[in-house]
CSV table of C-alpha atoms and ligand atoms in Angstrom, one decimal:
chain,number,residue,atom,x,y,z
A,298,GLU,CA,8.3,-14.9,0.3
A,299,PHE,CA,4.5,-15.1,-0.3
A,300,LYS,CA,2.9,-11.9,-1.6
A,301,PRO,CA,-0.8,-11.6,-2.4
A,302,LEU,CA,-1.6,-11.4,-6.1
A,303,VAL,CA,-3.3,-8.3,-7.3
A,304,PHE,CA,-5.0,-8.0,-10.7
A,305,SER,CA,-6.9,-5.1,-12.3
A,306,GLY,CA,-7.6,-3.7,-15.8
A,307,VAL,CA,-8.5,-0.5,-17.6
A,308,GLN,CA,-10.3,-0.3,-21.0
A,309,PRO,CA,-8.6,1.5,-23.9
A,310,THR,CA,-11.6,3.6,-24.6
A,311,GLY,CA,-11.0,7.4,-25.0
A,312,ASN,CA,-9.6,9.7,-22.4
A,313,LEU,CA,-8.6,8.5,-19.0
A,314,HIS,CA,-10.0,10.8,-16.3
A,315,LEU,CA,-9.5,11.7,-12.7
A,316,GLY,CA,-12.1,9.0,-11.7
A,317,ASN,CA,-10.0,6.3,-13.4
A,318,TYR,CA,-6.9,7.7,-11.7
A,319,LEU,CA,-8.2,8.0,-8.2
A,320,GLY,CA,-10.5,5.0,-8.3
A,321,ALA,CA,-8.0,2.6,-9.9
A,322,ILE,CA,-4.6,3.6,-11.2
A,323,ARG,CA,-3.5,5.4,-8.0
A,324,LYS,CA,-4.3,2.3,-6.0
A,325,PHE,CA,-2.4,0.1,-8.5
A,326,VAL,CA,0.7,2.2,-7.8
A,327,ALA,CA,0.4,2.0,-4.0
A,328,LEU,CA,-0.2,-1.8,-4.0
A,329,GLN,CA,3.1,-2.5,-5.7
A,330,GLU,CA,5.1,-2.3,-2.5
A,331,ASN,CA,3.6,-5.4,-0.8
A,332,ASN,CA,2.0,-7.4,-3.6
A,333,ASP,CA,2.7,-9.2,-6.8
A,334,CYS,CA,0.7,-7.1,-9.3
A,335,ILE,CA,-0.7,-7.7,-12.8
A,336,TYR,CA,-2.1,-4.7,-14.6
A,337,CYS,CA,-3.9,-5.2,-17.9
A,338,VAL,CA,-5.1,-3.0,-20.8
A,339,VAL,CA,-8.4,-4.8,-21.4
A,340,ASP,CA,-8.8,-4.4,-25.1
A,341,LEU,CA,-11.2,-7.3,-25.5
A,342,HIS,CA,-13.6,-5.5,-23.1
A,343,SER,CA,-13.4,-2.4,-25.1
A,344,ILE,CA,-15.1,-3.9,-28.1
A,345,THR,CA,-18.2,-5.0,-26.2
A,346,ALA,CA,-19.9,-1.6,-26.4
A,347,GLN,CA,-18.1,-0.1,-29.4
A,348,LEU,CA,-16.8,-2.6,-31.9
A,349,VAL,CA,-14.9,-0.2,-34.2
A,350,HIS,CA,-12.3,2.1,-32.7
A,351,GLU,CA,-10.6,5.1,-34.4
A,352,ASP,CA,-7.1,4.1,-33.2
A,353,LEU,CA,-7.2,1.1,-31.0
A,354,PRO,CA,-3.4,0.6,-31.0
A,355,GLY,CA,-2.9,4.2,-29.9
A,356,GLN,CA,-5.5,3.9,-27.2
A,357,ILE,CA,-3.9,0.7,-25.9
A,358,ARG,CA,-0.5,2.5,-25.7
A,359,SER,CA,-2.0,5.5,-24.0
A,360,ILE,CA,-3.3,3.3,-21.1
A,361,ALA,CA,0.0,1.6,-20.8
A,362,ALA,CA,1.7,5.0,-20.8
A,363,ALA,CA,-0.7,6.2,-18.1
A,364,PHE,CA,0.2,3.1,-15.9
A,365,ILE,CA,3.9,3.7,-16.3
A,366,ALA,CA,3.8,7.5,-16.0
A,367,SER,CA,1.8,7.1,-12.8
A,368,GLY,CA,4.6,5.0,-11.3
A,369,ILE,CA,3.8,1.4,-12.1
A,370,ASP,CA,7.1,-0.6,-12.5
A,371,PRO,CA,6.7,-3.0,-15.5
A,372,GLU,CA,9.9,-4.8,-14.6
A,373,LYS,CA,8.9,-5.8,-11.0
A,374,HIS,CA,5.2,-6.3,-11.9
A,375,ILE,CA,3.4,-7.1,-15.2
A,376,VAL,CA,1.8,-4.6,-17.6
A,377,PHE,CA,0.3,-6.1,-20.7
A,378,ASN,CA,-2.5,-6.1,-23.2
A,379,GLN,CA,-5.4,-8.6,-22.7
A,380,SER,CA,-5.7,-9.8,-26.3
A,381,ALA,CA,-2.0,-10.9,-26.2
A,382,VAL,CA,-3.0,-13.6,-23.7
A,383,PRO,CA,-5.7,-15.8,-25.4
A,384,GLN,CA,-6.2,-17.8,-22.2
A,385,HIS,CA,-8.4,-14.9,-20.9
A,386,ALA,CA,-10.9,-15.6,-23.7
A,387,GLU,CA,-10.6,-19.3,-23.3
A,388,LEU,CA,-11.4,-19.2,-19.6
A,389,ALA,CA,-14.2,-16.7,-20.3
A,390,TRP,CA,-15.8,-19.2,-22.6
A,391,ILE,CA,-15.8,-21.8,-19.9
A,392,PHE,CA,-17.2,-19.2,-17.4
A,393,ASN,CA,-19.9,-18.4,-20.0
A,394,CYS,CA,-21.0,-22.0,-19.5
A,395,VAL,CA,-20.7,-21.8,-15.7
A,396,ALA,CA,-22.6,-18.5,-15.2
A,397,ARG,CA,-26.3,-18.2,-15.8
A,398,ILE,CA,-28.0,-15.7,-18.1
A,399,GLY,CA,-30.1,-14.4,-15.2
A,400,TRP,CA,-26.9,-13.4,-13.3
A,401,MET,CA,-25.6,-11.4,-16.3
A,402,SER,CA,-28.9,-9.7,-17.2
A,403,ARG,CA,-29.2,-8.3,-13.7
A,404,MET,CA,-26.0,-6.3,-13.9
A,405,THR,CA,-26.7,-2.6,-13.6
A,406,GLN,CA,-23.8,-1.8,-15.9
A,407,PHE,CA,-25.3,-4.0,-18.6
A,408,LYS,CA,-28.7,-2.3,-18.2
A,409,ASP,CA,-27.1,1.2,-18.3
A,410,LYS,CA,-25.0,0.5,-21.3
A,411,ALA,CA,-27.5,-1.6,-23.3
A,412,GLY,CA,-30.2,1.1,-22.7
A,413,LYS,CA,-33.7,0.5,-23.9
A,414,ASP,CA,-32.9,-1.5,-27.0
A,415,ARG,CA,-31.5,-4.4,-25.0
A,416,GLU,CA,-32.2,-7.1,-27.6
A,417,ASN,CA,-29.8,-5.2,-29.9
A,418,ALA,CA,-26.9,-5.0,-27.5
A,419,SER,CA,-23.9,-7.2,-28.3
A,420,LEU,CA,-23.8,-10.6,-26.7
A,421,GLY,CA,-20.3,-9.6,-25.5
A,422,LEU,CA,-21.8,-6.7,-23.5
A,423,LEU,CA,-24.0,-9.2,-21.7
A,424,ALA,CA,-21.0,-11.6,-21.1
A,425,TYR,CA,-18.6,-8.8,-20.1
A,426,PRO,CA,-18.5,-9.9,-16.4
A,427,SER,CA,-17.6,-13.4,-17.4
A,428,LEU,CA,-14.6,-12.1,-19.2
A,429,MET,CA,-13.7,-9.9,-16.2
A,430,ALA,CA,-13.9,-13.0,-13.9
A,431,ALA,CA,-11.6,-14.8,-16.3
A,432,ASP,CA,-9.1,-11.9,-16.4
A,433,ILE,CA,-8.7,-12.2,-12.6
A,434,LEU,CA,-9.0,-15.9,-12.1
A,435,VAL,CA,-6.8,-17.0,-14.9
A,436,TYR,CA,-4.0,-15.9,-12.6
A,437,ARG,CA,-5.9,-17.0,-9.5
A,438,ALA,CA,-5.5,-13.5,-8.2
A,439,THR,CA,-7.1,-12.6,-4.9
A,440,HIS,CA,-7.1,-8.8,-4.7
A,441,VAL,CA,-8.7,-6.5,-7.2
A,442,PRO,CA,-8.5,-2.7,-6.8
A,443,VAL,CA,-11.3,-1.0,-8.7
A,444,GLY,CA,-13.8,1.9,-8.4
A,445,ASP,CA,-17.1,1.5,-6.7
A,446,ASP,CA,-18.9,0.9,-10.1
A,447,GLN,CA,-17.2,-2.5,-10.4
A,448,LYS,CA,-18.5,-3.9,-7.1
A,449,GLN,CA,-21.3,-5.8,-8.6
A,450,HIS,CA,-19.1,-7.4,-11.2
A,451,LEU,CA,-16.7,-8.6,-8.5
A,452,GLU,CA,-19.6,-10.2,-6.6
A,453,LEU,CA,-20.4,-12.1,-9.8
A,454,THR,CA,-16.7,-13.1,-10.1
A,455,ARG,CA,-17.1,-14.7,-6.6
A,456,ASP,CA,-20.3,-16.5,-7.7
A,457,ILE,CA,-18.6,-17.9,-10.8
A,458,ALA,CA,-15.6,-19.1,-8.9
A,459,GLN,CA,-17.8,-20.7,-6.3
A,460,LYS,CA,-20.1,-22.5,-8.8
A,461,PHE,CA,-17.0,-23.8,-10.7
A,462,ASN,CA,-15.5,-25.0,-7.4
A,463,ILE,CA,-18.7,-26.8,-6.4
A,464,ASP,CA,-19.6,-28.2,-9.8
A,465,PHE,CA,-16.1,-29.6,-10.3
A,466,MET,CA,-15.3,-30.5,-6.7
A,467,GLU,CA,-14.7,-34.2,-7.4
A,468,HIS,CA,-12.5,-33.5,-10.5
A,469,ILE,CA,-10.5,-30.9,-8.6
A,470,ARG,CA,-9.9,-33.3,-5.7
A,471,ARG,CA,-9.0,-36.2,-8.1
A,472,GLY,CA,-6.5,-34.1,-10.0
A,473,GLY,CA,-4.9,-32.8,-6.7
A,474,TYR,CA,-5.4,-29.3,-7.9
A,475,GLY,CA,-7.2,-27.8,-5.0
A,476,ILE,CA,-6.2,-25.1,-2.5
A,477,ASP,CA,-7.9,-24.7,0.9
A,478,ILE,CA,-10.0,-21.6,0.9
A,479,VAL,CA,-12.4,-20.2,3.5
A,480,VAL,CA,-15.9,-19.4,2.3
A,481,GLY,CA,-18.0,-17.9,5.1
A,482,GLU,CA,-16.9,-20.0,8.1
A,483,GLU,CA,-16.1,-23.2,6.3
A,484,PRO,CA,-12.8,-24.2,4.8
A,485,ILE,CA,-13.4,-25.8,1.5
A,486,HIS,CA,-11.1,-27.5,-1.0
A,487,ALA,CA,-11.4,-25.4,-4.1
A,488,TYR,CA,-9.6,-24.4,-7.3
A,489,PHE,CA,-10.4,-20.7,-7.7
A,490,PRO,CA,-9.9,-18.4,-4.7
A,491,GLN,CA,-12.6,-15.9,-3.6
A,492,VAL,CA,-11.5,-12.5,-4.7
A,493,GLU,CA,-11.4,-9.5,-2.4
A,494,PRO,CA,-12.5,-6.2,-3.9
A,495,MET,CA,-10.4,-3.3,-2.9
A,496,ILE,CA,-12.7,-0.3,-3.2
A,497,GLY,CA,-12.0,1.9,-0.2
A,498,GLY,CA,-10.4,5.3,0.1
A,499,PRO,CA,-11.8,8.8,0.0
A,500,ALA,CA,-12.8,8.7,-3.7
A,501,PRO,CA,-14.2,5.3,-4.6
A,502,ARG,CA,-16.7,7.0,-7.0
A,503,VAL,CA,-15.6,10.3,-8.4
A,504,MET,CA,-18.6,12.2,-9.6
A,505,SER,CA,-19.1,14.5,-12.6
A,506,LEU,CA,-18.0,18.1,-12.0
A,507,ARG,CA,-21.3,19.3,-13.6
A,508,ASP,CA,-23.7,17.0,-11.8
A,509,GLY,CA,-22.7,15.5,-8.4
A,510,THR,CA,-25.2,12.7,-8.8
A,511,LYS,CA,-23.6,11.1,-11.9
A,512,LYS,CA,-20.2,9.4,-12.0
A,513,MET,CA,-17.4,11.0,-13.8
A,514,SER,CA,-17.2,9.1,-17.1
A,515,LYS,CA,-15.4,8.9,-20.4
A,516,SER,CA,-18.7,8.9,-22.2
A,517,ASP,CA,-20.2,12.0,-20.7
A,518,PRO,CA,-20.8,14.4,-23.6
A,519,SER,CA,-19.7,17.4,-21.6
A,520,ASP,CA,-15.9,17.6,-21.4
A,521,LEU,CA,-16.4,20.1,-18.5
A,522,SER,CA,-17.8,17.2,-16.4
A,523,ARG,CA,-14.4,15.5,-16.1
A,524,ILE,CA,-10.7,16.2,-15.7
A,525,ASN,CA,-8.8,14.2,-18.2
A,526,LEU,CA,-5.3,12.9,-17.4
A,527,MET,CA,-4.1,14.7,-20.5
A,528,ASP,CA,-5.6,18.1,-19.6
A,529,ASP,CA,-3.1,20.9,-19.2
A,530,ALA,CA,-2.9,23.1,-16.1
A,531,GLU,CA,-5.1,25.8,-17.6
A,532,THR,CA,-7.8,23.4,-18.6
A,533,ILE,CA,-7.8,21.8,-15.1
A,534,SER,CA,-8.1,25.2,-13.5
A,535,LYS,CA,-11.0,26.2,-15.8
A,536,LYS,CA,-12.9,23.0,-15.1
A,537,ILE,CA,-12.5,23.2,-11.3
A,538,ARG,CA,-13.5,26.9,-11.3
A,539,LYS,CA,-16.6,26.1,-13.3
A,540,ALA,CA,-17.4,23.0,-11.2
A,541,LYS,CA,-21.0,23.1,-9.9
A,542,THR,CA,-21.1,23.9,-6.2
A,543,ASP,CA,-23.6,25.3,-3.7
A,544,PRO,CA,-23.4,28.8,-2.1
A,545,ASP,CA,-22.5,27.6,1.4
A,546,ALA,CA,-19.1,27.5,3.1
A,547,LEU,CA,-17.5,24.1,3.7
A,548,PRO,CA,-18.6,22.4,6.9
A,549,SER,CA,-16.1,21.5,9.5
A,550,GLU,CA,-17.5,17.9,10.0
A,551,VAL,CA,-18.0,15.2,7.4
A,552,ASP,CA,-21.7,14.9,8.4
A,553,GLY,CA,-22.2,18.5,7.1
A,554,LEU,CA,-21.5,17.2,3.6
A,555,LYS,CA,-24.7,15.2,3.6
A,556,GLY,CA,-27.1,16.4,0.9
A,557,ARG,CA,-24.3,18.4,-0.7
A,558,PRO,CA,-23.1,16.0,-3.4
A,559,GLU,CA,-21.0,18.5,-5.3
A,560,ALA,CA,-19.2,19.7,-2.2
A,561,ASP,CA,-18.8,16.2,-1.0
A,562,ASN,CA,-17.2,15.2,-4.4
A,563,LEU,CA,-14.7,18.1,-4.4
A,564,VAL,CA,-13.7,17.3,-0.8
A,565,GLY,CA,-13.3,13.6,-1.6
A,566,ILE,CA,-11.1,14.5,-4.6
A,567,TYR,CA,-9.0,16.8,-2.5
A,568,ALA,CA,-8.6,14.1,0.1
A,569,ALA,CA,-7.6,11.4,-2.4
A,570,LEU,CA,-5.1,13.6,-4.2
A,571,SER,CA,-3.4,14.7,-1.0
A,572,ASP,CA,-3.6,11.2,0.7
A,573,ARG,CA,-5.6,12.5,3.5
A,574,THR,CA,-9.0,11.8,4.9
A,575,ARG,CA,-12.1,14.0,4.4
A,576,GLU,CA,-11.9,14.8,8.2
A,577,GLN,CA,-8.4,16.1,7.7
A,578,VAL,CA,-9.4,18.2,4.7
A,579,LEU,CA,-12.4,19.7,6.5
A,580,ALA,CA,-10.2,20.4,9.6
A,581,GLU,CA,-8.2,22.7,7.3
A,582,PHE,CA,-11.0,24.1,5.1
A,583,GLY,CA,-14.1,24.0,7.3
A,584,GLY,CA,-15.8,27.4,7.3
A,585,GLN,CA,-14.1,28.5,4.1
A,586,GLN,CA,-15.9,29.5,0.9
A,587,PHE,CA,-15.4,27.7,-2.4
A,588,SER,CA,-13.6,30.8,-3.6
A,589,VAL,CA,-10.8,29.7,-1.3
A,590,PHE,CA,-11.1,26.0,-1.6
A,591,LYS,CA,-11.3,25.7,-5.4
A,592,PRO,CA,-7.9,27.5,-6.0
A,593,ALA,CA,-6.3,25.2,-3.5
A,594,LEU,CA,-7.8,22.2,-5.3
A,595,VAL,CA,-6.5,23.5,-8.6
A,596,ASP,CA,-3.0,23.8,-7.2
A,597,LEU,CA,-3.1,20.3,-5.8
A,598,ALA,CA,-4.6,18.7,-8.9
A,599,VAL,CA,-2.1,20.4,-11.1
A,600,SER,CA,0.8,19.4,-8.9
A,601,VAL,CA,-0.2,15.8,-8.8
A,602,LEU,CA,-1.3,15.4,-12.4
A,603,SER,CA,1.1,17.6,-14.5
A,604,PRO,CA,4.2,15.3,-14.0
A,605,ILE,CA,2.1,12.3,-15.0
A,606,THR,CA,0.7,14.2,-18.1
A,607,GLY,CA,4.3,15.2,-19.1
A,608,GLU,CA,5.6,11.6,-18.7
A,609,MET,CA,2.6,10.2,-20.6
A,610,ARG,CA,3.2,12.6,-23.5
A,611,ARG,CA,6.9,11.6,-23.6
A,612,LEU,CA,6.0,7.8,-23.5
A,613,MET,CA,3.4,8.2,-26.2
A,614,GLU,CA,6.0,9.6,-28.6
A,615,ASP,CA,8.2,6.5,-27.9
A,616,THR,CA,5.9,3.9,-29.3
A,617,ALA,CA,8.6,1.3,-29.7
A,618,HIS,CA,9.4,1.5,-26.0
A,619,VAL,CA,5.8,1.1,-24.9
A,620,ASP,CA,5.2,-1.7,-27.3
A,621,ALA,CA,8.3,-3.6,-26.0
A,622,ILE,CA,7.0,-3.3,-22.5
A,623,LEU,CA,3.6,-4.7,-23.5
A,624,ARG,CA,5.2,-7.5,-25.5
A,625,LYS,CA,7.4,-8.6,-22.6
A,626,GLY,CA,4.5,-8.3,-20.1
A,627,GLY,CA,2.4,-10.3,-22.5
A,628,GLU,CA,4.9,-13.1,-22.6
A,629,ARG,CA,5.2,-13.3,-18.8
A,630,ALA,CA,1.4,-13.1,-18.3
A,631,ARG,CA,0.9,-15.8,-21.0
A,632,ALA,CA,3.2,-18.3,-19.2
A,633,ARG,CA,1.3,-17.8,-15.9
A,634,ALA,CA,-2.2,-18.0,-17.5
A,635,GLU,CA,-1.3,-21.1,-19.4
A,636,LYS,CA,-0.3,-22.8,-16.2
A,637,THR,CA,-3.8,-22.3,-14.9
A,638,MET,CA,-5.4,-23.3,-18.2
A,639,ARG,CA,-3.6,-26.6,-18.4
A,640,GLU,CA,-5.1,-27.5,-15.0
A,641,VAL,CA,-8.6,-26.1,-15.9
A,642,ARG,CA,-8.7,-28.1,-19.2
A,643,GLU,CA,-7.8,-31.2,-17.3
A,644,ILE,CA,-10.3,-30.5,-14.5
A,645,ILE,CA,-13.0,-30.2,-17.2
A,646,GLY,CA,-11.9,-33.2,-19.1
A,647,PHE,CA,-10.5,-31.7,-22.3
B,717,LIG,P1,-14.7,3.9,-17.5
B,717,LIG,O1,-15.6,3.4,-16.5
B,717,LIG,O2,-14.2,5.3,-17.3
B,717,LIG,O3,-15.1,3.6,-18.9
B,717,LIG,P2,-13.1,1.5,-17.1
B,717,LIG,O4,-14.3,0.7,-17.2
B,717,LIG,O5,-11.9,1.1,-18.0
B,717,LIG,O6,-13.3,3.0,-17.4
B,717,LIG,O7,-12.7,1.5,-15.6
B,717,LIG,C1,-11.3,1.6,-15.2
B,717,LIG,C2,-11.3,1.7,-13.7
B,717,LIG,O8,-11.7,3.0,-13.3
B,717,LIG,C3,-12.2,0.7,-13.0
B,717,LIG,O9,-11.6,0.2,-11.8
B,717,LIG,C4,-13.4,1.6,-12.6
B,717,LIG,O10,-14.0,1.2,-11.5
B,717,LIG,C5,-12.7,2.9,-12.3
B,717,LIG,N1,-13.5,4.1,-12.5
B,717,LIG,C6,-14.2,4.5,-13.6
B,717,LIG,N2,-14.9,5.6,-13.4
B,717,LIG,C7,-14.7,5.9,-12.1
B,717,LIG,C8,-15.2,7.0,-11.2
B,717,LIG,N3,-16.0,8.0,-11.7
B,717,LIG,N4,-14.8,7.0,-10.0
B,717,LIG,C9,-14.0,6.1,-9.5
B,717,LIG,N5,-13.5,5.0,-10.2
B,717,LIG,C10,-13.8,5.0,-11.5
B,718,LIG,NA1,-16.1,1.3,-15.7
């Protein structure tokens, strides 16, 4: 039975937060039912912005623990660590030669992370999207669940796949390696598929609890700006109570959230956590003050997150178990990635 292939990754950099959970991990869990899924701890990505980590092995385990505690089944699907499969880096090198410098330097994430002193950013930070394209395409995956911030990188993945397919069209045909894919209206014989970003849902971009115009992020200096997956119930409650809001009651229509980014964010979080739409949430809470809505949001967030936090803590004590899952996942991923790389090397002429 054919099942679409899903790939996604999370960096082992610091605390996972509610944005990572709602924008990514929660979707990973839901997609297991009808897809073949590969979920990766992208440690090679984590050294692009920060080379030296306090405890990289511990951070890698904590992401794997978060995947499993959230409900990802590492037996039916694959959970592994990027650096265990050197084929990612090998394909990324080839993609570095396919992609153009101009494509990379236009990426907003590169501009944000490199800051003003761009000449001094690592070359890896510039080439990050090329490695991301390799992560996905080394499995020829077609579906990629991510938060809204990754949209531009996925467009670049499509551009890289397309340029490779066109540049090597004759070699692909000669080797008999192609698959028929549709680009626009035209079916073409290609090697790499066009990936489909899966960004929807009520919370594709969870915003900071302190400033509704900035995304919730691991690197925000204010811990009050985010809910971490490892926060206890009391901390979650404090952060939601202190979350910035406006003085008005909640509207009863989604249109009424326009120009109210903080209110919009909290309603989106509520909707995502309860698997409902914003419309449904406002049907229940429209006309209510934040003094009513916030305690309901606290209860909901704690009821969803605390079992995950508990399970994560348990798994992080059992390092041998998590390491064994990563090792087995790495072996399975490596076999699949090598199958692609054997063909890619031949297509190129190595
Ligand atoms: P971060 O952006 O927190 O450093 P990663 O780059 O590892 O973390 O991203 C992991 C996943 O979490 C990606 O799919 C990313 O799009 C998603 N993500 C990160 N921040 C948010 C957010 N504030 N809202 C929604 N999704 C997010
Ligand atoms: Na990100």
